[in-house]
Amino acid sequence: MPEAFIYTSSPGRIVFGSGISVKVAEEVERLGCARALILSTPFQKNDAEALAKDLGEMAAGTFTEAAMHTPVAVTEAALKIYNETKADCVVALGGGSTIGLGKAIAWRNEAPQVVIATTYAGSEVTDILGQTEKGQKTTVRDPKIRPETVIYDADLTLGLPVAMSVASGLNAMAHAVEALYAPDANPVTSLMAVEGLRALKSALPRIVEAPDDRDARADALYGSWLCGTVLGAVAMSLHHKLCHTLGGGFDMPHAETHAILLPHTAAYNAAAASAELARATELFGGDLGGGLYDFARSIGAPLALADYGLKESDLARAADMAVQSPYKNPREITRDGILALLRRAHAGQRPI
Ligand code: NAD
């Protein structure tokens, strides 16, 4: 039996299924809205325009310039279109970058949000917004940032490239691993975390084998929903702080950095949180860090930070930055410990 805990369920409506995106109009109406501004990145422009066409009069317009790390200048440009087109809600179609733009708009003008999530990053179910201005990334948390409605339609993820699917899936798994040893973990988030890990562990190899396997895609989205939910519910530790340091300080790509670091951060904390991690450890053959590394390798995931432009000479500075502000973590964060972890992740070695 757990000792005392606090569990707050997050509000939000989840609409899950294959072919379900035809329900966007219904969901917009359900929020009391009639004119949606459709958001996407340039890469998903065609999908956004097709959705606008389907929505007919209910589409106020499209804004297809969403970019990584939610630059404030892009948000301001989108807000201008939102106002000019007299939109009354946003529909974000895409991954964390597009969802970030929708959240940034909603944080400023309280626009209701419908999100159609097409990666496994999990932003759609959190109240967290990271944005950048003049090279500085800041993070805000606010209930009005959390999207009201999330649509998960596996059909829209069939075209997510395999490499992106693998990295994004491991990004989701990292939320679950950290949720298990979170200082504010509770029985419900832990159940979700283990089930999220199980679903993604089963789905990702099947996606690598057959990217258009709808069942595998649905399992991955289901897992990403669970993992995203725990990201939004409990505090994250070493893994997320380290990824934030490498993303913000060294411009490392989001999903790939998560994918590479996960086996190493899990190994770093494994002994200090062995009870909390027991069910995840069992899932990965009795050695969480090593098991995650072998799993990542078997699905062709990125393994070495060096492959993404991080220089060996950057590692000491990254370790310095990572130990600057203290936070709760199962194992003490030491500069030497972090440097050793980073060295192995940089070289793509199996964690010890
Ligand atoms: P992304 O949104 O940047 O997407 C990467 C590329 O893949 C984009 O060009 C996108 O259009 C394309 N893409 C997405 N789905 C596709 C699909 N199904 N088919 C074809 N192409 C598709 O990547 P991401 O990893 O989802 O998001 C990363 C960003 O999200 C980062 O800025 C990160 O900080 C943020 N994020 C925020 C939170 C949060 O809670 N605030 C959580 C996770 C990630």
Coordinates of C-alpha atoms and ligand atoms in Angstrom, one line a residue:
M1 CA 0.0 0.0 0.0
P2 CA 1.3 3.5 -0.8
E3 CA 1.7 5.9 2.0
A4 CA 0.1 9.3 1.7
F5 CA -0.3 10.9 -1.7
I6 CA -2.0 13.6 -3.6
Y7 CA -3.6 13.0 -7.0
T8 CA -5.1 15.8 -9.1
S9 CA -6.6 14.6 -12.4
S10 CA -6.0 16.8 -15.3
P11 CA -9.1 18.2 -17.1
G12 CA -9.3 17.8 -20.9
R13 CA -11.2 15.7 -23.3
I14 CA -9.5 12.9 -25.2
V15 CA -11.0 11.6 -28.4
F16 CA -9.1 8.5 -29.6
G17 CA -9.6 6.4 -32.7
S18 CA -8.8 5.7 -36.3
G19 CA -10.4 8.1 -38.8
I20 CA -11.6 10.2 -35.9
S21 CA -10.3 13.5 -37.3
V22 CA -13.5 13.9 -39.2
K23 CA -14.9 14.8 -35.8
V24 CA -12.9 18.1 -35.6
A25 CA -15.9 20.2 -36.6
E26 CA -18.0 18.5 -33.8
E27 CA -15.3 19.2 -31.3
V28 CA -14.9 22.8 -32.3
E29 CA -18.7 23.2 -31.9
R30 CA -18.6 21.4 -28.6
L31 CA -16.3 24.2 -27.3
G32 CA -18.9 26.8 -28.3
C33 CA -16.7 28.0 -31.2
A34 CA -17.4 28.5 -34.9
R35 CA -14.2 29.9 -36.5
A36 CA -11.0 27.9 -36.1
L37 CA -7.5 29.1 -37.0
I38 CA -5.7 25.9 -38.2
L39 CA -2.1 25.7 -37.2
S40 CA 0.8 23.6 -38.6
T41 CA 4.5 23.7 -39.5
P42 CA 5.4 24.3 -43.2
F43 CA 6.0 20.5 -43.4
Q44 CA 2.4 19.7 -42.6
K45 CA 0.9 22.6 -44.6
N46 CA -0.9 20.3 -47.1
D47 CA -2.6 18.5 -44.2
A48 CA -3.6 21.8 -42.6
E49 CA -5.1 23.1 -45.8
A50 CA -7.0 19.9 -46.4
L51 CA -8.4 20.1 -42.9
A52 CA -9.4 23.8 -43.5
K53 CA -11.2 22.7 -46.7
D54 CA -13.0 19.9 -44.8
L55 CA -14.1 22.4 -42.2
G56 CA -15.5 24.8 -44.7
E57 CA -17.0 27.9 -43.1
M58 CA -15.8 26.7 -39.7
A59 CA -12.1 27.4 -40.7
A60 CA -11.2 31.0 -40.2
G61 CA -7.9 30.4 -42.0
T62 CA -4.6 28.6 -41.7
F63 CA -1.2 29.6 -40.2
T64 CA 1.5 27.1 -41.3
E65 CA 4.6 28.7 -39.9
A66 CA 4.9 27.0 -36.5
A67 CA 8.6 26.4 -35.6
M68 CA 10.6 24.5 -33.0
H69 CA 10.9 26.1 -29.6
T70 CA 7.9 28.4 -30.1
P71 CA 9.6 31.7 -31.1
V72 CA 7.7 34.7 -29.7
A73 CA 7.9 36.5 -33.1
V74 CA 6.0 33.5 -34.8
T75 CA 3.4 33.6 -32.0
E76 CA 2.9 37.3 -32.6
A77 CA 2.5 36.8 -36.4
A78 CA -0.1 34.0 -35.7
L79 CA -2.0 36.2 -33.2
K80 CA -2.2 38.9 -35.9
I81 CA -3.8 36.4 -38.3
Y82 CA -6.1 35.1 -35.5
N83 CA -7.4 38.6 -34.9
E84 CA -7.6 39.6 -38.6
T85 CA -9.6 36.5 -39.5
K86 CA -11.9 36.9 -36.4
A87 CA -11.0 33.4 -35.2
D88 CA -12.5 32.2 -31.9
C89 CA -10.4 29.0 -31.3
V90 CA -7.3 27.3 -32.6
V91 CA -6.9 23.8 -34.1
A92 CA -3.3 22.7 -33.8
L93 CA -2.4 19.8 -36.2
G94 CA 1.1 18.4 -35.6
G95 CA 3.7 17.7 -33.0
G96 CA 5.1 19.7 -30.1
S97 CA 6.1 22.7 -32.2
T98 CA 2.7 23.3 -33.6
I99 CA 1.0 22.5 -30.3
G100 CA 3.4 25.0 -28.6
L101 CA 2.2 27.7 -31.0
G102 CA -1.5 26.9 -30.1
K103 CA -0.6 27.0 -26.4
A104 CA 1.3 30.3 -26.8
I105 CA -1.8 31.8 -28.5
A106 CA -4.2 30.5 -25.8
W107 CA -1.9 31.7 -23.0
R108 CA -2.2 35.2 -24.4
N109 CA -5.8 35.4 -25.5
E110 CA -7.5 32.3 -23.8
A111 CA -8.4 30.8 -27.2
P112 CA -9.9 27.4 -26.7
Q113 CA -7.7 24.7 -28.3
V114 CA -8.4 21.5 -30.2
V115 CA -5.2 19.6 -30.8
I116 CA -4.7 16.8 -33.3
A117 CA -1.4 15.3 -32.0
T118 CA 0.7 13.6 -34.7
T119 CA 3.9 12.8 -32.8
Y120 CA 4.5 11.1 -29.4
A121 CA 6.1 14.1 -27.6
G122 CA 3.1 14.6 -25.3
S123 CA 2.8 18.4 -25.2
E124 CA -1.0 18.2 -26.0
V125 CA -1.8 17.0 -22.4
T126 CA 0.4 19.3 -20.4
D127 CA 0.0 22.9 -19.1
I128 CA 3.6 23.7 -19.9
L129 CA 4.7 26.2 -22.6
G130 CA 8.3 26.7 -23.5
Q131 CA 9.0 29.7 -25.7
T132 CA 12.0 31.4 -27.1
E133 CA 12.9 35.1 -27.5
K134 CA 16.3 36.5 -28.3
G135 CA 17.9 33.1 -27.9
Q136 CA 16.5 32.7 -24.4
K137 CA 14.1 29.8 -23.7
T138 CA 11.6 30.3 -20.8
T139 CA 9.0 27.9 -19.5
V140 CA 5.6 28.9 -18.1
R141 CA 2.9 26.7 -16.5
D142 CA -0.7 27.9 -16.4
P143 CA -4.0 26.0 -16.5
K144 CA -5.1 28.0 -19.5
I145 CA -2.2 26.5 -21.5
R146 CA -3.6 23.0 -21.3
P147 CA -5.6 22.2 -24.5
E148 CA -9.3 21.6 -23.9
T149 CA -9.7 18.8 -26.5
V150 CA -7.1 16.3 -27.9
I151 CA -7.8 14.2 -30.9
Y152 CA -5.6 11.1 -31.4
D153 CA -6.0 9.6 -34.9
A154 CA -3.5 7.0 -35.8
D155 CA -4.3 7.5 -39.5
L156 CA -2.6 10.9 -39.3
T157 CA 0.6 9.3 -37.9
L158 CA 1.1 6.8 -40.6
G159 CA 3.4 9.3 -42.4
L160 CA 5.5 10.2 -39.4
P161 CA 9.0 9.1 -40.7
V162 CA 10.3 6.0 -38.9
A163 CA 13.4 7.8 -37.5
M164 CA 11.1 10.6 -36.1
S165 CA 8.7 7.9 -34.7
V166 CA 11.5 6.1 -32.9
A167 CA 13.0 9.3 -31.4
S168 CA 9.6 10.7 -30.5
G169 CA 8.6 7.4 -28.9
L170 CA 11.7 7.3 -26.7
N171 CA 11.0 11.0 -25.8
A172 CA 7.6 9.8 -24.5
M173 CA 9.1 6.9 -22.6
A174 CA 11.4 9.3 -20.8
H175 CA 8.4 11.1 -19.3
A176 CA 7.2 7.7 -17.9
V177 CA 10.6 6.7 -16.5
E178 CA 11.0 10.0 -14.7
A179 CA 7.4 10.0 -13.5
L180 CA 8.0 6.7 -11.7
Y181 CA 10.6 8.2 -9.4
A182 CA 9.1 11.7 -9.3
P183 CA 9.0 13.2 -5.8
D184 CA 5.2 13.7 -6.2
A185 CA 4.5 10.4 -7.9
N186 CA 1.3 8.7 -6.9
P187 CA -0.3 5.3 -7.7
V188 CA -2.3 6.6 -10.6
T189 CA 0.5 8.3 -12.4
S190 CA 2.7 5.2 -11.8
L191 CA 0.1 2.9 -13.4
M192 CA -0.1 5.2 -16.4
A193 CA 3.7 5.4 -16.7
V194 CA 4.2 1.6 -16.7
E195 CA 1.3 1.1 -19.1
G196 CA 2.7 3.9 -21.4
L197 CA 6.1 2.2 -21.4
R198 CA 4.6 -1.2 -22.1
A199 CA 2.5 0.2 -25.1
L200 CA 5.5 2.0 -26.6
K201 CA 7.9 -0.9 -26.1
S202 CA 5.5 -3.1 -28.0
A203 CA 4.6 -0.5 -30.7
L204 CA 7.9 0.9 -31.8
P205 CA 9.6 -2.2 -33.2
R206 CA 6.3 -2.9 -35.1
I207 CA 6.4 0.6 -36.6
V208 CA 10.0 0.1 -37.6
E209 CA 9.0 -3.1 -39.4
A210 CA 5.9 -1.7 -41.0
P211 CA 5.4 2.1 -40.7
D212 CA 1.8 1.9 -41.9
D213 CA 0.7 -0.7 -39.4
R214 CA -2.4 1.0 -38.0
D215 CA -2.5 -1.1 -34.8
A216 CA 1.1 -0.3 -34.0
R217 CA 0.5 3.4 -34.6
A218 CA -2.6 3.3 -32.4
D219 CA -0.6 1.6 -29.6
A220 CA 2.1 4.2 -29.9
L221 CA -0.3 7.1 -29.7
Y222 CA -2.0 5.4 -26.7
G223 CA 1.3 5.1 -25.0
S224 CA 2.3 8.6 -25.8
W225 CA -1.0 9.9 -24.3
L226 CA -0.2 8.1 -21.1
C227 CA 3.4 9.3 -21.0
G228 CA 2.4 12.9 -21.8
T229 CA -0.2 12.8 -19.1
V230 CA 2.3 11.9 -16.4
L231 CA 4.7 14.6 -17.8
G232 CA 1.9 17.1 -17.1
A233 CA 1.1 15.6 -13.7
V234 CA 4.3 15.2 -11.7
A235 CA 7.7 16.8 -11.5
M236 CA 10.5 15.8 -13.8
S237 CA 14.1 15.4 -12.7
L238 CA 17.7 14.7 -14.1
H239 CA 16.7 13.5 -17.5
H240 CA 14.5 16.4 -18.5
K241 CA 16.8 19.0 -16.9
L242 CA 19.8 17.6 -18.9
C243 CA 17.8 17.6 -22.1
H244 CA 16.7 21.2 -21.4
T245 CA 20.4 22.1 -20.9
L246 CA 21.5 20.5 -24.1
G247 CA 18.5 21.8 -26.1
G248 CA 18.7 25.4 -24.8
G249 CA 22.5 25.7 -24.3
F250 CA 23.8 23.7 -27.3
D251 CA 20.9 23.7 -29.8
M252 CA 20.5 20.0 -29.7
P253 CA 17.4 18.5 -31.4
H254 CA 14.6 17.8 -28.9
A255 CA 13.4 14.2 -29.5
E256 CA 16.8 12.8 -30.5
T257 CA 18.4 14.3 -27.3
H258 CA 15.8 12.6 -25.2
A259 CA 16.2 9.3 -27.1
I260 CA 20.0 9.3 -26.6
L261 CA 20.0 10.3 -23.0
L262 CA 17.2 8.1 -21.7
P263 CA 19.3 4.9 -21.1
H264 CA 22.0 6.9 -19.4
T265 CA 19.8 8.9 -17.1
A266 CA 17.8 5.8 -16.2
A267 CA 21.1 4.0 -15.4
Y268 CA 22.2 6.9 -13.3
N269 CA 19.1 6.7 -11.1
A270 CA 18.4 3.0 -11.3
A271 CA 20.0 1.9 -8.0
A272 CA 18.7 4.9 -6.0
A273 CA 15.1 4.4 -7.1
S274 CA 15.1 0.6 -7.5
A275 CA 11.7 0.1 -5.8
E276 CA 10.0 2.9 -7.8
L277 CA 11.5 1.7 -11.1
A278 CA 10.9 -2.1 -10.4
R279 CA 8.1 -2.6 -12.9
A280 CA 9.9 -0.7 -15.6
T281 CA 13.1 -2.6 -14.9
E282 CA 11.3 -5.9 -15.2
L283 CA 9.9 -4.7 -18.6
F284 CA 13.5 -4.1 -19.8
G285 CA 15.0 -7.4 -18.7
G286 CA 16.2 -6.6 -15.2
D287 CA 18.6 -3.8 -16.1
L288 CA 16.7 -0.6 -17.0
G289 CA 19.6 1.5 -18.4
G290 CA 21.2 -1.4 -20.3
G291 CA 17.8 -2.7 -21.4
L292 CA 16.7 0.6 -22.7
Y293 CA 20.0 1.1 -24.6
D294 CA 19.6 -2.4 -26.2
F295 CA 16.0 -1.6 -27.1
A296 CA 16.9 1.8 -28.6
R297 CA 19.7 0.2 -30.6
S298 CA 17.4 -2.6 -31.9
I299 CA 15.0 0.0 -33.3
G300 CA 17.7 2.1 -34.9
A301 CA 17.4 5.0 -32.5
P302 CA 20.1 7.6 -32.3
L303 CA 22.7 6.6 -29.7
A304 CA 25.5 9.3 -29.7
L305 CA 25.3 13.0 -28.9
A306 CA 28.4 13.4 -31.1
D307 CA 26.2 12.6 -34.1
Y308 CA 24.1 15.7 -33.5
G309 CA 27.0 18.2 -33.4
L310 CA 27.8 18.2 -29.7
K311 CA 31.6 18.5 -29.3
E312 CA 33.6 16.7 -26.7
S313 CA 34.9 20.1 -25.6
D314 CA 31.3 21.1 -24.8
L315 CA 30.8 18.3 -22.3
A316 CA 32.5 20.0 -19.3
R317 CA 30.5 23.2 -19.8
A318 CA 27.3 21.1 -20.2
A319 CA 28.0 19.4 -16.9
D320 CA 28.7 22.7 -15.2
M321 CA 25.4 24.1 -16.5
A322 CA 23.5 20.9 -15.4
V323 CA 24.5 21.2 -11.8
Q324 CA 23.9 24.9 -11.4
S325 CA 20.4 24.9 -10.0
P326 CA 19.4 22.2 -7.6
Y327 CA 16.3 20.1 -7.9
K328 CA 15.0 16.8 -6.5
N329 CA 16.4 13.6 -8.0
P330 CA 16.7 10.1 -6.6
R331 CA 20.5 10.1 -6.7
E332 CA 22.7 13.0 -5.8
I333 CA 23.6 15.1 -8.9
T334 CA 27.4 15.5 -8.9
R335 CA 29.4 17.3 -11.6
D336 CA 31.7 14.2 -12.0
G337 CA 28.7 11.9 -12.2
I338 CA 27.0 14.0 -14.9
L339 CA 30.2 14.4 -16.8
A340 CA 30.8 10.6 -16.9
L341 CA 27.2 10.1 -18.0
L342 CA 27.5 12.7 -20.8
R343 CA 30.8 11.2 -22.0
R344 CA 29.2 7.8 -22.5
A345 CA 26.1 9.4 -24.2
H346 CA 28.4 11.5 -26.3
A347 CA 30.3 8.4 -27.6
G348 CA 27.1 6.3 -27.9
Q349 CA 28.4 3.7 -25.4
R350 CA 26.1 1.4 -23.4
P351 CA 25.5 2.7 -19.9
I352 CA 27.2 0.9 -17.0
Ligands
NAD1 P1 7.9 18.8 -34.0 O1 6.5 19.2 -33.6 O2 8.9 19.8 -34.1 O3 7.8 17.9 -35.4 C1 9.0 17.6 -36.1 C2 8.6 17.7 -37.6 O4 7.8 16.5 -37.9 C3 7.8 18.9 -38.0 O5 8.2 19.3 -39.3 C4 6.4 18.3 -38.1 O6 5.6 19.1 -39.0 C5 6.6 16.9 -38.6 N1 5.5 16.0 -38.3 C6 4.9 15.9 -37.1 N2 4.0 14.9 -37.1 C7 4.0 14.4 -38.4 C8 3.4 13.3 -39.0 N3 2.5 12.6 -38.4 N4 3.7 13.1 -40.3 C9 4.6 13.8 -40.9 N5 5.3 14.8 -40.4 C10 5.0 15.1 -39.1 O7 8.5 17.6 -33.0 P2 8.1 17.2 -31.6 O8 9.2 16.3 -31.1 O9 6.7 16.6 -31.6 O10 8.0 18.5 -30.7 C11 9.2 19.1 -30.3 C12 8.9 20.4 -29.6 O11 7.8 20.3 -28.7 C13 10.0 21.0 -28.8 O12 10.1 22.4 -29.0 C14 9.7 20.7 -27.4 O13 10.3 21.6 -26.5 C15 8.2 20.8 -27.4 N6 7.5 19.9 -26.4 C16 6.8 20.6 -25.4 C17 6.2 19.9 -24.4 C18 5.4 20.6 -23.4 O14 4.8 19.9 -22.5 N7 5.4 21.9 -23.4 C19 6.3 18.5 -24.4 C20 7.0 17.8 -25.4 C21 7.6 18.6 -26.4

